[in-house]
Amino acid sequence: MTTHMTHASGIETQAAGDVRLTTLLLARYGATAPNLDVWNETLKTVLGHRSVRHYRPDPLPEGTIELLVAAGQSAASSSNLQAWSVIAVEDSNRKARLAALAGEQAQITQAPLFLVWLVDLHRLETIGRLEDSPSEGLQYLESFLLGAVDATLAAQNAVIALESLGLGAVYIGAIRNNPEKVARELALPPHVFPLFGLTVGYPDPTIRTAVKPRLSQEAVLFRETYALSEITETTAFNDYNLRLKHFQTKQHMPQRNWTETVARRLHDAASLHGRDHLAAALRDMGFGLK
Ligand SMILES: Cc1cc2nc3c(=O)[nH]c(=O)nc-3n(C[C@H](O)[C@H](O)[C@H](O)COP(=O)(O)O)c2cc1C
């Protein structure tokens, strides 16, 4: 049971015996961890995030999908357009077909639930028709971006909610390797784009997961203007390469410098695994992107 002390300001700080903030910050940042002591259950969930790729076969409790959608719909939405939808896939054959389109990632078939988050401008187009309005704004890149931002905020709200319940998840961007085929599998109408998937289930307790380190804050946090020296950058990259390798060793993963991984991931069109055709795919799916 977690205990908190409360400042006169009302801000909670951690008491001895908590799942420790310092432990999570050290896992995230190593020696570059900021010195913080604000603490509550929400922060514990957010700062303790880790992707989960192995699941118990247990079904999810009744109402879980609706709860996650409520968390998603509680996120902010640009102009309240609510330009996203989500498809809950539980059918094992459909999950297997989607896994085949997303690099055969086993977690898609193993997890009891696969959520596919969609940029959905179809509904807004329908409203234009009902209101007898041309909805020309939907033909612009801005509308696609707006839907992608809305869908992402909703999905991340759902992730925080499910992690707070002891469930685990991992995003699956690989559905964008084959967006047209995914769209056919899910019977998506025009102006609807499968942005990413999310596998959801109870973490397999026999496979240990851990908080994955991130770049030190000096590499990502600027004050007032963008100001980063090459020396700071190089120091931050070297430090991060080391911390990530330490994490990989502990997780029995192959050791690889983060900078090498980044370079390989962005090396050329082939390293995008089909996503180099996204602009054309989006236009085929009805997005103007003007
Ligand atoms: C939009 C998005 C797409 C992702 N796609 C995949 C994926 O296809 N397969 C996978 O195993 N992990 C995927 N991930 C998970 C990332 O690899 C993971 O978040 C990152 O390595 C950091 O690890 P952590 O989430 O455990 O902190 C994705 C994450 C995001 C945000």
Coordinates of C-alpha atoms in Angstrom, one line a residue, residues 4 7 11 20 37-39 51 57 68 78 109 136 143 151-152 176 189 194 198 200 227 237 259-260 268 277 280:
H4 CA 2.1 9.8 0.7
H7 CA 3.1 19.4 1.3
I11 CA 1.6 18.5 -3.8
R20 CA 10.2 4.7 -5.4
D37 CA 10.1 14.3 -5.1
V38 CA 6.6 15.0 -6.3
W39 CA 4.7 11.7 -6.2
S51 CA 6.0 -1.9 -23.4
P57 CA -4.0 -16.0 -22.3
L68 CA -10.4 2.1 -22.5
S78 CA -8.6 19.6 -31.6
T109 CA -2.0 -13.0 -32.0
E136 CA -13.1 21.5 -48.3
S143 CA -7.0 17.7 -41.2
A151 CA -6.0 9.5 -32.3
T152 CA -2.6 9.4 -30.6
R176 CA 1.5 1.0 -41.6
P189 CA -14.3 3.4 -45.7
P194 CA -5.1 2.8 -39.7
L198 CA -2.1 -1.6 -29.7
V200 CA -3.6 -5.3 -24.8
A227 CA 19.7 25.8 -28.1
F237 CA 24.3 10.3 -27.2
T259 CA 22.7 5.9 -32.5
E260 CA 23.4 2.9 -34.8
D268 CA 17.0 4.5 -46.9
H277 CA 4.7 4.6 -50.0
A280 CA 0.6 7.6 -52.2

